[in-house]
Amino acid sequence: MKTPTRNRRAEILEAAADLFAARGFHGVSIEDIGTAVGVSGPALYRHFNGKEALLTEMLLDISERLHEQGARLATTADPDTAEAALDALLSGHIEFALTHPALIRVHERELDNVPEQARRAIRRLQRLYVEEWVTVLSELHPACPPARLRAATHAVFGLLNSTPRSAGELAPEAMAGLLHTMARAALSRL
Amino acid sequence: MKTPTRNRRAEILEAAADLFAARGFHGVSIEDIGTAVGVSGPALYRHFNGKEALLTEMLLDISERLHEQGARLATTADPDTAEAALDALLSGHIEFALTHPALIRVHERELDNVPEQARRAIRRLQRLYVEEWVTVLSELHPACPPARLRAATHAVFGLLNSTPRSAGELAPEAMAGLLHTMARAALSRL
DNA sequence: GGAGTCTGTTAATGATGATTAACATCCGAG
DNA sequence: CTCGGATGTTAATCATCATTAACAGACTCC
């Protein structure tokens, strides 16, 4: 029985993400998560070392995906294509946020519940992701100081990550277009 | 002893806001809050009916302040001054977010931990606040469907409320200016 | 100068919840 | 077959917490 095992972990992570997003890390019990995947309670310890370990793996995974995606899409040293790189970053982030609203929410909110060491690793990945944006933006706004570009990047993340809050108001494609337009405009005047 | 009493409640609410913002509602104990204001634990029950009641009052207060502020600043039926009204709404919200980052954070995150009835009241105030923005925006973008304006408003809130996350990167005045500029730009193209 | 209200304090009380123990199944490998 | 590992189950265990009880000082008003 090697193959079915792969799924359990993923199933658990997915269910836990939804629950954490809805009620917060401390608002969800191990038992809740177990129930959500059809097993009950302590069974989760066969797959994770504990509740914190579960959250840690979730956040590390998200941060890695965003960072990796960012590194792939921002690969542009050329000012001519900086515009294109920014559009790619925007589309990538929007796609992720619309596809995985629960993950975005958890990523935004639960870092403090991760044990110190892992938290540092996660923060590093987040920082690297931000720097990818800053690099692209600095080509578009050479005169703008890095601190300002960083703050602007965080602000745009706030805008793009608003998705989970306004869910259902608009169709996904319309929402994607709107977010892209707004973010693009917000970043045009720095 | 009439005067000192007034403070306790405010003190408690303030300390609780900071703690909730930092660790989340379920991550903070009554004892923690007590300690933060220099009394210990059950003393809080002399001022609030319980932990949920405390959070409820906090969120109601925030929602009321934002709504009241919005109603005051958006008072404009005139398309000529819609621009000015929007600027006022922006400045007001930014001022609030920069002055009370903890409150903004709690307001954004903890609604689900409020008991049903109060939650409805809070949601109503939030909805009214959004509608104030939508009203102003609809004068600036008459062709834009309301659902889109609402989504855009939520997105801008996400941008403006990014404050707690990028704290310290920039001086408050610089941050205020940046957020205003970005939000203005984001809302110009709908 | 005492009754009453306000605020606090320190011990229960009772739940809830994370984690671990002890005890089954199932299944593939040899 | 049968041994071992992977997965689960249920019954402890041990903390942490919200909330309530019982008791005490302080200050106001009469």
Coordinates of C-alpha atoms (C1' of nucleotides) in Angstrom, one line a residue:
Chain A
M1 CA 0.0 0.0 0.0
K2 CA 2.2 2.8 -1.2
T3 CA 0.0 4.8 -3.5
P4 CA -3.0 5.6 -1.4
T5 CA -0.8 7.0 1.3
R6 CA 0.2 10.0 -0.9
N7 CA -3.3 11.2 -0.8
R8 CA -4.0 11.3 2.9
R9 CA -1.4 13.9 3.6
A10 CA -2.7 16.1 0.8
E11 CA -6.3 15.5 1.8
I12 CA -5.5 16.5 5.4
L13 CA -3.6 19.6 4.3
E14 CA -6.5 20.7 2.1
A15 CA -9.1 20.1 4.7
A16 CA -7.0 21.8 7.4
A17 CA -6.4 24.8 5.1
D18 CA -10.2 25.3 4.7
L19 CA -10.8 25.0 8.4
F20 CA -7.9 27.3 9.4
A21 CA -9.1 29.8 6.8
A22 CA -12.6 29.7 8.2
R23 CA -12.0 29.6 11.9
G24 CA -8.3 30.3 12.5
F25 CA -5.6 27.9 13.7
H26 CA -6.7 28.0 17.4
G27 CA -10.3 27.7 16.5
V28 CA -9.8 24.3 14.8
S29 CA -9.2 21.1 16.7
I30 CA -7.3 18.1 15.6
E31 CA -10.5 16.2 15.9
D32 CA -12.2 18.7 13.5
I33 CA -9.6 18.1 10.9
G34 CA -9.8 14.3 11.3
T35 CA -13.6 14.4 10.9
A36 CA -13.3 16.5 7.8
V37 CA -11.2 13.8 6.0
G38 CA -13.3 11.0 7.4
V39 CA -10.9 9.6 10.0
S40 CA -11.1 10.6 13.6
G41 CA -8.7 12.5 15.7
P42 CA -5.4 11.0 16.6
A43 CA -5.2 9.3 13.2
L44 CA -3.5 12.5 12.0
Y45 CA -0.5 11.7 14.1
R46 CA 0.3 9.0 11.6
H47 CA 0.9 11.7 9.0
F48 CA 2.1 14.7 10.9
N49 CA 4.0 15.3 14.1
G50 CA 1.3 17.6 15.4
K51 CA -0.9 20.5 14.8
E52 CA 1.9 23.0 14.5
A53 CA 3.8 20.7 12.1
L54 CA 0.8 20.6 9.9
L55 CA 0.5 24.4 9.8
T56 CA 4.2 24.7 9.3
E57 CA 4.2 22.4 6.3
M58 CA 1.2 24.2 4.8
L59 CA 2.8 27.7 5.1
L60 CA 6.2 26.5 3.8
D61 CA 4.5 24.9 0.8
I62 CA 2.6 28.1 0.0
S63 CA 5.6 30.3 0.4
E64 CA 7.7 28.0 -1.8
R65 CA 5.1 28.0 -4.5
L66 CA 4.8 31.7 -4.6
H67 CA 8.5 32.3 -4.5
E68 CA 9.2 29.7 -7.1
Q69 CA 6.4 31.1 -9.3
G70 CA 7.8 34.6 -8.8
A71 CA 11.3 33.6 -9.6
R72 CA 10.1 31.9 -12.8
L73 CA 7.9 34.8 -14.0
A74 CA 10.1 37.7 -13.0
T75 CA 13.1 36.4 -14.9
T76 CA 13.8 39.6 -16.8
A77 CA 16.8 41.9 -16.5
D78 CA 15.6 43.9 -19.5
P79 CA 13.8 47.2 -18.8
D80 CA 11.9 46.8 -22.1
T81 CA 10.1 43.7 -20.8
A82 CA 9.8 44.9 -17.2
E83 CA 6.2 45.7 -18.1
A84 CA 5.6 42.2 -19.3
A85 CA 7.3 40.8 -16.2
L86 CA 5.1 42.8 -13.9
D87 CA 2.0 41.6 -15.8
A88 CA 3.2 38.1 -15.5
L89 CA 3.7 38.5 -11.7
L90 CA 0.3 40.0 -11.4
S91 CA -1.4 37.3 -13.4
G92 CA 0.4 34.6 -11.5
H93 CA -0.5 36.0 -8.1
I94 CA -4.1 36.6 -9.0
E95 CA -4.5 33.1 -10.5
F96 CA -3.1 31.7 -7.2
A97 CA -5.3 33.9 -5.0
L98 CA -8.4 33.0 -6.9
T99 CA -7.7 29.4 -7.1
H100 CA -6.6 28.9 -3.5
P101 CA -8.4 31.5 -1.4
A102 CA -8.0 29.4 1.8
L103 CA -4.3 29.1 1.3
I104 CA -3.9 32.8 0.8
R105 CA -5.9 33.5 3.9
V106 CA -3.9 31.2 6.1
H107 CA -0.7 32.4 4.6
E108 CA -1.7 36.0 5.5
R109 CA -2.9 35.2 9.0
E110 CA -1.2 32.3 10.7
L111 CA 2.5 32.9 10.5
D112 CA 2.7 33.7 14.2
N113 CA 1.5 30.2 15.1
V114 CA 4.5 28.6 13.5
P115 CA 7.4 27.6 15.7
E116 CA 10.4 30.0 15.6
Q117 CA 12.7 28.2 13.3
A118 CA 10.3 27.4 10.6
R119 CA 8.9 30.9 10.8
R120 CA 12.3 32.2 9.9
A121 CA 12.4 30.0 6.8
I122 CA 8.9 31.1 5.8
R123 CA 9.7 34.7 6.3
R124 CA 12.8 34.4 4.2
L125 CA 10.8 32.9 1.3
Q126 CA 8.2 35.7 1.6
R127 CA 11.0 38.3 1.6
L128 CA 12.5 36.8 -1.5
Y129 CA 9.1 36.9 -3.2
V130 CA 8.7 40.5 -2.3
E131 CA 12.1 41.2 -3.6
E132 CA 11.2 39.7 -7.0
W133 CA 8.5 42.3 -7.3
V134 CA 10.7 45.0 -6.0
T135 CA 13.3 44.2 -8.6
V136 CA 10.8 44.4 -11.5
L137 CA 9.3 47.6 -10.0
S138 CA 12.6 49.3 -9.6
E139 CA 13.1 49.0 -13.4
L140 CA 9.8 50.7 -14.0
H141 CA 10.4 53.4 -11.3
P142 CA 14.2 53.9 -11.1
A143 CA 13.8 57.0 -8.9
C144 CA 11.6 55.4 -6.3
P145 CA 13.4 54.4 -3.1
P146 CA 13.4 50.6 -2.4
A147 CA 11.5 51.1 0.9
R148 CA 8.7 52.7 -0.9
L149 CA 8.7 50.0 -3.5
R150 CA 8.5 47.4 -0.8
A151 CA 5.6 49.1 0.9
A152 CA 3.8 49.4 -2.4
T153 CA 4.3 45.7 -3.0
H154 CA 2.8 44.9 0.3
A155 CA -0.1 47.2 -0.4
V156 CA -0.7 45.5 -3.8
F157 CA -0.6 42.1 -2.1
G158 CA -3.3 43.4 0.2
L159 CA -5.4 44.4 -2.8
L160 CA -4.9 41.1 -4.6
N161 CA -5.5 39.0 -1.5
S162 CA -8.8 40.7 -0.8
T163 CA -10.2 37.9 -2.9
P164 CA -11.3 35.7 0.0
R165 CA -13.3 38.6 1.5
S166 CA -15.3 39.6 -1.6
A167 CA -15.8 36.0 -2.8
G168 CA -18.9 35.5 -4.9
E169 CA -19.5 39.1 -5.7
L170 CA -18.1 38.7 -9.2
A171 CA -17.3 35.8 -11.5
P172 CA -13.7 34.6 -11.3
E173 CA -12.7 35.9 -14.7
A174 CA -14.2 39.3 -14.1
M175 CA -12.6 39.5 -10.7
A176 CA -9.2 38.5 -12.2
G177 CA -9.5 41.3 -14.7
L178 CA -10.6 43.8 -12.2
L179 CA -7.8 43.0 -9.8
H180 CA -5.3 43.1 -12.6
T181 CA -6.5 46.5 -13.8
M182 CA -6.6 48.0 -10.4
A183 CA -3.2 46.7 -9.3
R184 CA -1.6 47.8 -12.6
A185 CA -3.0 51.3 -12.1
A186 CA -1.9 51.4 -8.4
L187 CA 1.6 50.5 -9.4
S188 CA 1.8 52.9 -12.3
R189 CA 2.1 56.0 -10.1
L190 CA 4.8 55.6 -7.5
Chain B
M1 CA -14.4 56.4 42.7
K2 CA -16.1 57.4 39.5
T3 CA -13.4 58.8 37.2
P4 CA -10.9 56.0 37.3
T5 CA -13.6 53.5 36.4
R6 CA -14.1 55.0 33.0
N7 CA -10.6 54.2 32.0
R8 CA -10.6 50.5 32.9
R9 CA -13.0 49.5 30.2
A10 CA -11.0 51.5 27.6
E11 CA -7.8 50.2 28.9
I12 CA -9.0 46.6 28.7
L13 CA -10.4 47.1 25.2
E14 CA -7.1 48.6 24.1
A15 CA -5.0 45.9 25.6
A16 CA -7.3 43.2 24.2
A17 CA -7.1 44.8 20.7
D18 CA -3.4 44.6 20.7
L19 CA -3.4 41.0 21.9
F20 CA -6.1 39.9 19.5
A21 CA -4.3 41.6 16.7
A22 CA -1.0 39.8 17.6
R23 CA -2.2 36.3 18.4
G24 CA -5.8 36.0 17.4
F25 CA -8.9 35.8 19.5
H26 CA -8.4 32.1 20.5
G27 CA -4.8 32.7 21.0
V28 CA -5.3 35.1 23.9
S29 CA -6.6 34.1 27.3
I30 CA -8.7 36.2 29.7
E31 CA -5.7 36.0 32.0
D32 CA -3.4 37.4 29.4
I33 CA -5.7 40.4 28.9
G34 CA -5.9 40.9 32.7
T35 CA -2.2 40.8 33.1
A36 CA -1.8 43.4 30.3
V37 CA -3.8 45.9 32.2
G38 CA -2.3 45.1 35.6
V39 CA -5.1 43.2 37.1
S40 CA -5.4 39.5 37.0
G41 CA -7.9 37.3 35.2
P42 CA -11.5 37.1 36.5
A43 CA -11.4 40.8 37.3
L44 CA -12.4 41.5 33.7
Y45 CA -15.8 40.1 34.5
R46 CA -16.5 43.2 36.5
H47 CA -16.4 45.1 33.2
F48 CA -17.5 42.7 30.5
N49 CA -19.8 39.7 30.5
G50 CA -17.2 37.5 28.9
K51 CA -14.6 37.2 26.2
E52 CA -17.0 37.2 23.4
A53 CA -18.8 40.2 24.8
L54 CA -15.5 42.0 24.8
L55 CA -14.7 41.2 21.2
T56 CA -18.3 42.1 20.2
E57 CA -18.0 45.5 21.8
M58 CA -14.7 46.1 20.1
L59 CA -15.9 45.2 16.6
L60 CA -19.2 47.1 17.0
D61 CA -17.2 50.2 18.1
I62 CA -14.9 50.0 15.1
S63 CA -17.7 49.4 12.6
E64 CA -19.7 52.3 14.0
R65 CA -16.7 54.6 13.9
L66 CA -15.9 53.7 10.3
H67 CA -19.6 54.0 9.2
E68 CA -20.1 57.2 11.0
Q69 CA -16.9 58.7 9.6
G70 CA -17.9 57.5 6.1
A71 CA -21.4 58.9 6.4
R72 CA -19.9 62.3 7.4
L73 CA -17.3 62.4 4.7
A74 CA -19.3 61.1 1.8
T75 CA -22.1 63.6 2.2
T76 CA -22.1 64.6 -1.4
A77 CA -24.9 64.2 -4.0
D78 CA -23.0 66.4 -6.4
P79 CA -20.9 64.8 -9.1
D80 CA -18.6 67.8 -9.2
T81 CA -17.5 67.1 -5.7
A82 CA -17.5 63.3 -6.0
E83 CA -13.8 63.5 -6.5
A84 CA -13.4 65.5 -3.3
A85 CA -15.7 63.0 -1.4
L86 CA -13.6 60.1 -2.6
D87 CA -10.4 61.9 -1.4
A88 CA -12.1 62.5 2.0
L89 CA -13.1 58.9 2.3
L90 CA -9.6 57.8 1.4
S91 CA -7.9 60.1 3.8
G92 CA -10.3 59.2 6.6
H93 CA -9.8 55.5 6.2
I94 CA -6.0 55.8 5.8
E95 CA -5.9 58.0 8.9
F96 CA -7.9 55.4 10.9
A97 CA -5.8 52.5 9.6
L98 CA -2.5 54.2 10.4
T99 CA -3.6 55.3 13.8
H100 CA -5.2 52.0 14.9
P101 CA -3.5 49.2 13.1
A102 CA -4.6 46.7 15.8
L103 CA -8.2 47.6 15.4
I104 CA -8.1 47.3 11.7
R105 CA -6.5 43.9 12.0
V106 CA -9.1 42.6 14.5
H107 CA -11.9 44.1 12.4
E108 CA -10.6 42.2 9.4
R109 CA -10.1 38.9 11.1
E110 CA -12.3 38.1 14.0
L111 CA -15.8 38.7 12.9
D112 CA -16.5 34.9 12.9
N113 CA -15.9 34.7 16.6
V114 CA -18.7 37.1 17.4
P115 CA -22.1 35.5 18.4
E116 CA -24.7 35.4 15.6
Q117 CA -26.9 38.3 16.6
A118 CA -24.1 40.9 17.1
R119 CA -22.4 39.6 14.0
R120 CA -25.4 40.6 11.9
A121 CA -25.4 44.1 13.4
I122 CA -21.7 44.4 12.6
R123 CA -22.1 43.1 9.1
R124 CA -24.8 45.6 8.5
L125 CA -22.6 48.5 9.5
Q126 CA -19.8 47.2 7.3
R127 CA -22.2 46.9 4.4
L128 CA -23.4 50.5 5.0
Y129 CA -19.8 51.7 5.0
V130 CA -19.1 49.9 1.7
E131 CA -22.2 51.4 0.2
E132 CA -21.0 54.8 1.1
W133 CA -18.0 54.2 -1.0
V134 CA -20.0 52.6 -3.8
T135 CA -22.3 55.6 -3.9
V136 CA -19.4 58.0 -4.4
L137 CA -17.8 55.7 -6.9
S138 CA -20.9 55.3 -8.9
E139 CA -20.9 59.0 -9.6
L140 CA -17.4 58.8 -10.9
H141 CA -18.1 55.6 -12.9
P142 CA -21.7 55.7 -13.9
A143 CA -21.3 52.9 -16.4
C144 CA -19.7 50.5 -14.0
P145 CA -22.1 47.9 -12.5
P146 CA -22.5 48.0 -8.7
A147 CA -21.2 44.5 -8.1
R148 CA -17.9 45.6 -9.7
L149 CA -17.8 48.8 -7.7
R150 CA -18.4 46.7 -4.5
A151 CA -15.6 44.3 -5.4
A152 CA -13.3 47.3 -6.2
T153 CA -14.1 48.8 -2.8
H154 CA -13.2 45.6 -1.0
A155 CA -10.0 45.4 -3.0
V156 CA -9.1 49.0 -2.0
F157 CA -9.8 48.2 1.6
G158 CA -7.4 45.3 1.3
L159 CA -4.8 47.8 -0.1
L160 CA -5.4 50.4 2.6
N161 CA -5.5 47.8 5.4
S162 CA -2.2 46.4 4.4
T163 CA -0.8 48.9 6.9
P164 CA -0.4 46.5 9.8
R165 CA 1.7 44.2 7.7
S166 CA 4.2 46.7 6.3
A167 CA 4.5 48.6 9.6
G168 CA 7.8 50.3 10.1
E169 CA 8.9 50.2 6.5
L170 CA 8.0 53.8 5.9
A171 CA 7.2 56.9 8.0
P172 CA 3.5 57.3 8.7
E173 CA 3.1 60.4 6.5
A174 CA 5.0 58.8 3.6
M175 CA 2.9 55.7 4.0
A176 CA -0.3 57.8 4.0
G177 CA 0.7 59.6 0.9
L178 CA 1.7 56.4 -0.9
L179 CA -1.6 54.6 0.0
H180 CA -3.6 57.6 -1.1
T181 CA -1.9 57.8 -4.4
M182 CA -2.1 54.0 -5.1
A183 CA -5.7 53.8 -4.1
R184 CA -6.7 56.8 -6.1
A185 CA -5.0 55.3 -9.1
A186 CA -6.5 51.9 -8.6
L187 CA -10.0 53.5 -8.5
S188 CA -9.5 55.7 -11.5
R189 CA -9.7 52.9 -14.0
L190 CA -12.8 50.8 -13.4
Chain C
dG1 C1' -19.6 55.5 61.4
dG2 C1' -22.0 52.3 58.7
dA3 C1' -24.6 50.4 54.5
dG4 C1' -23.9 49.7 49.8
dT5 C1' -21.6 49.7 45.5
dC6 C1' -17.4 48.9 42.8
dT7 C1' -13.3 46.4 41.9
dG8 C1' -10.3 43.0 42.9
dT9 C1' -8.4 38.6 44.7
dT10 C1' -7.7 33.7 45.0
dA11 C1' -9.9 29.0 44.8
dA12 C1' -13.1 25.9 42.6
dT13 C1' -15.6 23.9 38.5
dG14 C1' -16.2 21.9 34.0
dA15 C1' -15.0 21.9 29.2
dT16 C1' -12.3 21.4 25.6
dG17 C1' -8.3 19.8 23.3
dA18 C1' -3.5 18.2 22.1
dT19 C1' -0.9 14.3 22.6
dT20 C1' 0.2 9.5 23.8
dA21 C1' -0.8 4.5 24.8
dA22 C1' -2.5 0.1 23.8
dC23 C1' -4.6 -2.5 20.9
dA24 C1' -6.6 -4.0 15.8
dT25 C1' -6.4 -4.5 10.5
dC26 C1' -4.9 -4.9 6.2
dC27 C1' -1.6 -6.0 2.7
dG28 C1' 2.5 -6.9 0.3
dA29 C1' 7.0 -9.4 0.6
dG30 C1' 9.6 -13.4 1.5
Chain D
dC1 C1' 1.6 -18.8 5.6
dT2 C1' 3.5 -15.1 8.4
dC3 C1' 6.2 -11.0 9.6
dG4 C1' 6.4 -6.1 9.4
dG5 C1' 5.0 -1.7 8.3
dA6 C1' 1.4 1.6 7.5
dT7 C1' -3.1 3.3 9.3
dG8 C1' -6.8 3.5 12.4
dT9 C1' -9.4 3.1 16.6
dT10 C1' -10.7 4.1 21.4
dA11 C1' -9.3 5.2 26.1
dA12 C1' -6.2 7.6 29.0
dT13 C1' -3.3 11.8 30.4
dC14 C1' -2.3 16.5 31.3
dA15 C1' -2.8 21.3 30.3
dT16 C1' -5.1 25.2 29.4
dC17 C1' -9.1 28.1 30.0
dA18 C1' -13.5 30.4 30.5
dT19 C1' -16.5 31.2 33.9
dT20 C1' -18.3 31.3 38.7
dA21 C1' -17.9 31.4 44.0
dA22 C1' -16.7 33.3 48.2
dC23 C1' -14.5 36.6 50.3
dA24 C1' -12.2 41.5 51.1
dG25 C1' -10.8 46.4 50.8
dA26 C1' -12.1 51.2 49.5
dC27 C1' -14.8 55.0 48.8
dT28 C1' -19.5 57.5 48.6
dC29 C1' -23.4 59.0 50.6
dC30 C1' -26.2 59.4 54.4

